[in-house]
Coordinates of C-alpha atoms in Angstrom, one line a residue:
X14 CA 8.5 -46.4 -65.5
X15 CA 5.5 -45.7 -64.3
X16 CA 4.0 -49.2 -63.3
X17 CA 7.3 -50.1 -62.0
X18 CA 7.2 -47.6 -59.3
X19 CA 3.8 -48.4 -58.2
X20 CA 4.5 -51.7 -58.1
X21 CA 7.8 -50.9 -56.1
X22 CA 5.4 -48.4 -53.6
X23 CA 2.9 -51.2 -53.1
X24 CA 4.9 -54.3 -52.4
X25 CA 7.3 -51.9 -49.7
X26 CA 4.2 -50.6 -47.8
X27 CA 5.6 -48.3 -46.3
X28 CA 4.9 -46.6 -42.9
X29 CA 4.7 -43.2 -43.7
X30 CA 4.8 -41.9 -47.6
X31 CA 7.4 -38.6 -48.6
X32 CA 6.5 -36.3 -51.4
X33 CA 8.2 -38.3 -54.0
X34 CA 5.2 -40.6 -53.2
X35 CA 2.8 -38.1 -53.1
X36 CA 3.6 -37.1 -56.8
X37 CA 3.7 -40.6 -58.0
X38 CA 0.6 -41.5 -56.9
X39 CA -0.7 -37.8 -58.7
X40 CA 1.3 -39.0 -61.7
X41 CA -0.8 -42.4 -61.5
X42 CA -4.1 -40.8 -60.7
X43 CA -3.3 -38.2 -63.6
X44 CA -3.3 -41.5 -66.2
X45 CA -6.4 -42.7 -64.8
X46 CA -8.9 -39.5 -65.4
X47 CA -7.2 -39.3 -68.9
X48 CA -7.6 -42.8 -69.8
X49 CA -4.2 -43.6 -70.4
X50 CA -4.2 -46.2 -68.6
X51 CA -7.0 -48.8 -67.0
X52 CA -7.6 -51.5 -65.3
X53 CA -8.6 -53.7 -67.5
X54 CA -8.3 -53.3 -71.2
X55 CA -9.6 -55.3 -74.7
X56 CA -7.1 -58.1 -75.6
X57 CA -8.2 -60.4 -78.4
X58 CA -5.6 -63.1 -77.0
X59 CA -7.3 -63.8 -74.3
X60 CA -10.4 -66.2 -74.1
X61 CA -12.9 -63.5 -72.7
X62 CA -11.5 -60.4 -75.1
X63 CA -10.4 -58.6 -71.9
X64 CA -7.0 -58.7 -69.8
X65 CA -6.6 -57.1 -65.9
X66 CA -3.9 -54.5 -65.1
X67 CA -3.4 -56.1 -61.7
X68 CA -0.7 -53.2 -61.5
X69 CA -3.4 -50.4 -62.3
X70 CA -5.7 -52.1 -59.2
X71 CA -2.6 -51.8 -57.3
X72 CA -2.1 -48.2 -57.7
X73 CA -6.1 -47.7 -56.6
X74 CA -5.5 -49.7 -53.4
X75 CA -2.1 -47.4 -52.9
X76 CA -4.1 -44.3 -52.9
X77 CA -6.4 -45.4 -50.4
X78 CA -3.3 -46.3 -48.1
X79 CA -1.8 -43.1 -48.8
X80 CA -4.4 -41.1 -47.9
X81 CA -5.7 -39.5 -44.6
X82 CA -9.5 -39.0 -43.9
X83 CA -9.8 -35.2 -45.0
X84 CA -13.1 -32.9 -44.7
X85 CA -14.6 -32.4 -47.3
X86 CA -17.7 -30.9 -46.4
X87 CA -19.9 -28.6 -48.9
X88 CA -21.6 -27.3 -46.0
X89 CA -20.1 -28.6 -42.5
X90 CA -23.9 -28.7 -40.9
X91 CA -25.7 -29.1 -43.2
X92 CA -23.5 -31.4 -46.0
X93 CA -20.3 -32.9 -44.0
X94 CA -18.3 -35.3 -45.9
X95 CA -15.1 -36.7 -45.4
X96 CA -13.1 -38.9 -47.4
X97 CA -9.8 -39.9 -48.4
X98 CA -7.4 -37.1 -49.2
X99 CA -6.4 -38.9 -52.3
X100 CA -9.7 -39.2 -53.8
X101 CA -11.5 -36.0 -53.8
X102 CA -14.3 -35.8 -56.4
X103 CA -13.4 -35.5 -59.7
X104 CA -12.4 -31.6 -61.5
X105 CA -14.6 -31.3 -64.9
X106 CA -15.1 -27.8 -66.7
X107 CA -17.7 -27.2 -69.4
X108 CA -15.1 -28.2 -72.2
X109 CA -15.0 -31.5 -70.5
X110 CA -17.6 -32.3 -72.8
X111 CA -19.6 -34.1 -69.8
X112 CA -23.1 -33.4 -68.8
X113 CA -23.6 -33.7 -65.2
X114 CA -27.0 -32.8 -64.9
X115 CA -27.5 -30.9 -61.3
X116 CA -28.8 -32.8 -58.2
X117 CA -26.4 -34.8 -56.5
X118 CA -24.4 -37.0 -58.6
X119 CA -20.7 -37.3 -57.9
X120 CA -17.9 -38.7 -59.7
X121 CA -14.5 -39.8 -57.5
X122 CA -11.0 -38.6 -59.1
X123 CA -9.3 -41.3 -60.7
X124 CA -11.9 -42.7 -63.5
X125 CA -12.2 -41.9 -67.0
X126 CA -15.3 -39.7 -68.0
X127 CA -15.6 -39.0 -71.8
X128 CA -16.9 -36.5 -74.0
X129 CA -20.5 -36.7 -74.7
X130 CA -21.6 -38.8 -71.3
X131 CA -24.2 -37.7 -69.6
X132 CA -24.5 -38.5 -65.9
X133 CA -28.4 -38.0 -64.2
X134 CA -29.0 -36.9 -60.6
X135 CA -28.3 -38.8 -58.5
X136 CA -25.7 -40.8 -59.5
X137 CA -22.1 -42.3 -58.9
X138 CA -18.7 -43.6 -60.7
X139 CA -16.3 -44.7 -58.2
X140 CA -12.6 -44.5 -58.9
X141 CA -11.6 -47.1 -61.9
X142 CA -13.7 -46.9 -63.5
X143 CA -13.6 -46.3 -67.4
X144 CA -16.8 -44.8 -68.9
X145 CA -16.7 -44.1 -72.4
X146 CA -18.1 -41.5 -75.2
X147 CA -22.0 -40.9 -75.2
X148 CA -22.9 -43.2 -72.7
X149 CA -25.3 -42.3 -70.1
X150 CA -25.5 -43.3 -66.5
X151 CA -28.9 -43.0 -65.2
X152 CA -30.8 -41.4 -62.3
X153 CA -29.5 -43.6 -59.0
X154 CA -27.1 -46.0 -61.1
X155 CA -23.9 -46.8 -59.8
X156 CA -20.7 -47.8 -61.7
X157 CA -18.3 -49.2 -59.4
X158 CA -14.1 -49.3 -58.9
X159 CA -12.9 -50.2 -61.9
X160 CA -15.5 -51.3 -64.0
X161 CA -15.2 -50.9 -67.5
X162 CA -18.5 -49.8 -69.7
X163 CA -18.2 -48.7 -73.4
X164 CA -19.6 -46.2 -76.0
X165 CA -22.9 -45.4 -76.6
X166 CA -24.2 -47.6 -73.6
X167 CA -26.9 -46.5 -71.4
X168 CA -27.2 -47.2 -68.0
X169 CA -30.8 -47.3 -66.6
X170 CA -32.0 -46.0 -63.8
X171 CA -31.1 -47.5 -59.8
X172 CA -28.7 -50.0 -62.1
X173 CA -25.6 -51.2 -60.9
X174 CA -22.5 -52.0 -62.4
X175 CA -20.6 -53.7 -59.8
X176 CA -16.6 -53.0 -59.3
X177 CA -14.1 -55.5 -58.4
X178 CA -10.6 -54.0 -57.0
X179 CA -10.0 -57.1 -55.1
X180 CA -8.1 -59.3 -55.4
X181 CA -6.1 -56.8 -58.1
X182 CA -5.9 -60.4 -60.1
X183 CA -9.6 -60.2 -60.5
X184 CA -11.5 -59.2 -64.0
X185 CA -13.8 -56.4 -63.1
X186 CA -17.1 -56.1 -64.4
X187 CA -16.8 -55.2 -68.1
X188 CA -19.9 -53.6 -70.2
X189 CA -18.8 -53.1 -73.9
X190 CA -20.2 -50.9 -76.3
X191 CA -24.1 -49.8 -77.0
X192 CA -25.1 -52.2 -74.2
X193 CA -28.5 -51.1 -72.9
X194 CA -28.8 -52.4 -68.7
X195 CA -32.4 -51.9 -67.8
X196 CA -33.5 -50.1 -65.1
X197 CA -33.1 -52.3 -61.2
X198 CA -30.2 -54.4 -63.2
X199 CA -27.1 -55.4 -61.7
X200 CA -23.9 -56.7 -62.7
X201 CA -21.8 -58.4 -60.2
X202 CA -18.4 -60.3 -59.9
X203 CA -16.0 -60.1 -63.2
X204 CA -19.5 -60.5 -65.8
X205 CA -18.6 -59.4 -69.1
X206 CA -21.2 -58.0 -71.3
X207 CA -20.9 -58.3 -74.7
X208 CA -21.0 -55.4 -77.5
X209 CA -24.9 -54.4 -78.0
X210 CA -26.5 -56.9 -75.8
X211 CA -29.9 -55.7 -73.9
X212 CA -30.3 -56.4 -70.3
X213 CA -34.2 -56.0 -69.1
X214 CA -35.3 -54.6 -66.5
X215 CA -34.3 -56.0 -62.9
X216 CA -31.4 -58.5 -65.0
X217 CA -29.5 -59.9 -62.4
X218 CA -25.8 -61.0 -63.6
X219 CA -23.1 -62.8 -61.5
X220 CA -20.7 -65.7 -60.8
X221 CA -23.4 -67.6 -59.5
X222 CA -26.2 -67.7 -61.8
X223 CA -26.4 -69.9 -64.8
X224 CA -27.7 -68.0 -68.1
X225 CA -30.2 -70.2 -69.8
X226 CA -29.4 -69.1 -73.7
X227 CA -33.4 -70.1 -75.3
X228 CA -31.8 -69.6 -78.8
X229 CA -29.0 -71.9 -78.6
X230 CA -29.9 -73.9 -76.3
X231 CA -26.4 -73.0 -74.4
X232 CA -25.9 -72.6 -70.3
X233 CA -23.8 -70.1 -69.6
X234 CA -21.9 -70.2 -66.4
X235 CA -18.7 -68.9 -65.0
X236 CA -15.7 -70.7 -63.9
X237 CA -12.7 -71.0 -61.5
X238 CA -10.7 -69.4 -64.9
X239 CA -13.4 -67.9 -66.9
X240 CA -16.0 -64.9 -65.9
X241 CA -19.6 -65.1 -66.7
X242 CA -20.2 -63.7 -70.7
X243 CA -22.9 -62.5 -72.1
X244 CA -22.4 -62.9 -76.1
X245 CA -23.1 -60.0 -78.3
X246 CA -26.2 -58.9 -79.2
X247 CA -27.7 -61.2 -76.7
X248 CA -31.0 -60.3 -75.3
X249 CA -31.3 -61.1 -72.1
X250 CA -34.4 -60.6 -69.4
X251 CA -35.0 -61.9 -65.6
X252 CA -36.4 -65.6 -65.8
X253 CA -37.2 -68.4 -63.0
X254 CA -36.3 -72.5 -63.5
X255 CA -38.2 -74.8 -61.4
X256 CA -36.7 -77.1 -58.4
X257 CA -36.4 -80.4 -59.8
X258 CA -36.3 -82.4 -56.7
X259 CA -37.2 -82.6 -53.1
X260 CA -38.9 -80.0 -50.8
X261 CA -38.8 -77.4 -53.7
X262 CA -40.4 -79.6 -56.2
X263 CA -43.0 -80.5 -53.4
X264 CA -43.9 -76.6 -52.7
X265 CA -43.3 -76.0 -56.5
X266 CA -40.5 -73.6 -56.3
X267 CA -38.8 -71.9 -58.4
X268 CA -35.1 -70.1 -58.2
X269 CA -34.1 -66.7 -60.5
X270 CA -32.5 -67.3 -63.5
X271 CA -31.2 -65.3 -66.5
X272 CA -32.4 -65.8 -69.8
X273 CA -31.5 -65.4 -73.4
X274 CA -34.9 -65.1 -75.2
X275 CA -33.5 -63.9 -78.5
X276 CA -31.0 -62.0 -80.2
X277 CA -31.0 -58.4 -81.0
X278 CA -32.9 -57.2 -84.7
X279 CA -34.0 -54.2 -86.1
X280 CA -37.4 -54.2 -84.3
X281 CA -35.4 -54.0 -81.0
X282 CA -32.7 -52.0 -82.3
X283 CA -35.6 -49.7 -83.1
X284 CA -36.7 -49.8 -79.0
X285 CA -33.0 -49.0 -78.4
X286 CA -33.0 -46.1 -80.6
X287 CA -35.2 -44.4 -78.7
X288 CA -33.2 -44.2 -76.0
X289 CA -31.0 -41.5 -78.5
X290 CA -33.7 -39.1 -77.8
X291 CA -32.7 -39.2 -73.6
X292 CA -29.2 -37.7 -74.4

């Protein structure tokens, strides 16, 4: 009932919304902070493991119609914000479970927090997005609308994991479970990573960049159907390939490129381990 009402809301765009609207879109928002529903969920029939909710992206996008800029100020002089009516920051009490560590992180209403993520200053999860147990989102990291990231991850610091509410067709970026993103990574455009996979430091992932897998000796690409996958337990680190022809191979050029150097073992589970001792 519940998708077939915001489906009805979005595709009438209406001028003006009444109250019956108003406590749909509450209803909708209500699902979304408990993790009822998503947009985008596991699905072992599909290719990539992962299926959109293109009605879930559509109920985002409704709330930001809906809603009227609103102040929101801590502190008009001093701290003046103002936002969207229908996206205030998100309400979390101490048996939340959630350790928001003080110094200016926020967290927009509308995601999924759970228990046991901890969330360093400053920091940001935009609405969408679906972060599950244990994880830990790092000092300046970013997790964007709709992006997906699993259990036990950790999300280094001044990392970003891109969202992608548009088109509402469109895979956001999914990060599955114990996934370690170094720190000055990004993930961009649909990119799916893989359970336990390591990204090093300043990892750049998107639709545009080939992954060169050293192991397999596999290129990795995305397509017009198909996002960008990182397989599990890949290890991946920030590379360079050389320009094989004209001015670039004159002035011996090289472009960034992701590579696979090897997959996970126990000595680098061991490295991972330590990051237990952050949470």
């Amino acid at each position: 009932m519940l998708r077939a009402d915001i489906e009805r809301l979005f595709a009438d765009n209406p001028k003006s919304y009444a109250a019956d609207d108003f406590k749909l879109f509450q209803d909708f928002k209500d699902a979304l902070n408990t993790g009822e529903i998503r947009a985008a969920e596991p699905d072992a029939a599909v290719r990539a493991g992962w299926r959109v909710n293109a009605w879930v992206k559509q109920g985002i996008l409704l709330g930001f119609r809906m809603g009227a800029i609103t102040d929101m100020s801590i502190d008009a002089a001093r701290q003046p914000f103002f936002d969207k009516a229908t996206y205030p920051v998100k309400t979390f009490s101490a048996t939340s479970g959630v350790r928001i560590v003080p110094g200016g992180s926020s967290i927009r209403d509308g995601c999924f927090v759970g228990k046991g993520v901890t969330c360093m200053p400053p920091m940001y999860i935009n609405a969408g997005a679906y972060v599950e147990d244990g994880t830990m989102v790092d000092s300046h990291a970013l997790v964007g609308s709709c992006a997906q990231v699993g259990r036990k991850c950790h999300i280094s610091a001044a990392s970003q994991i891109g969202g992608v509410l548009e088109p509402v067709g469109a895979m956001p970026v999914i990060i599955e479970d114990e996934v370690l993103v170094g720190g000055n990574s990004g993930v961009y455009e649909g990119t799916i990573v893989k359970k336990r996979a390591v990204l090093g430091s300043g990892t750049i992932l998107n639709r545009s960049t080939p992954v060169y897998d050293l192991v397999t000796g596999a290129v990795l690409s995305a397509s017009d159907e198909e996002p960008l996958v990182i397989p599990e337990n890949a290890v991946v680190v920030a590379g360079s390939r050389a320009i094989s022809h004209g001015r670039g191979k004159d002035w011996s050029l090289s472009l960034y490129t992701p590579v696979i150097v090897k997959y996970r073992d126990s000595k680098t589970d061991a490295k991972v381990q330590l990051e237990d001792l952050l949470r």
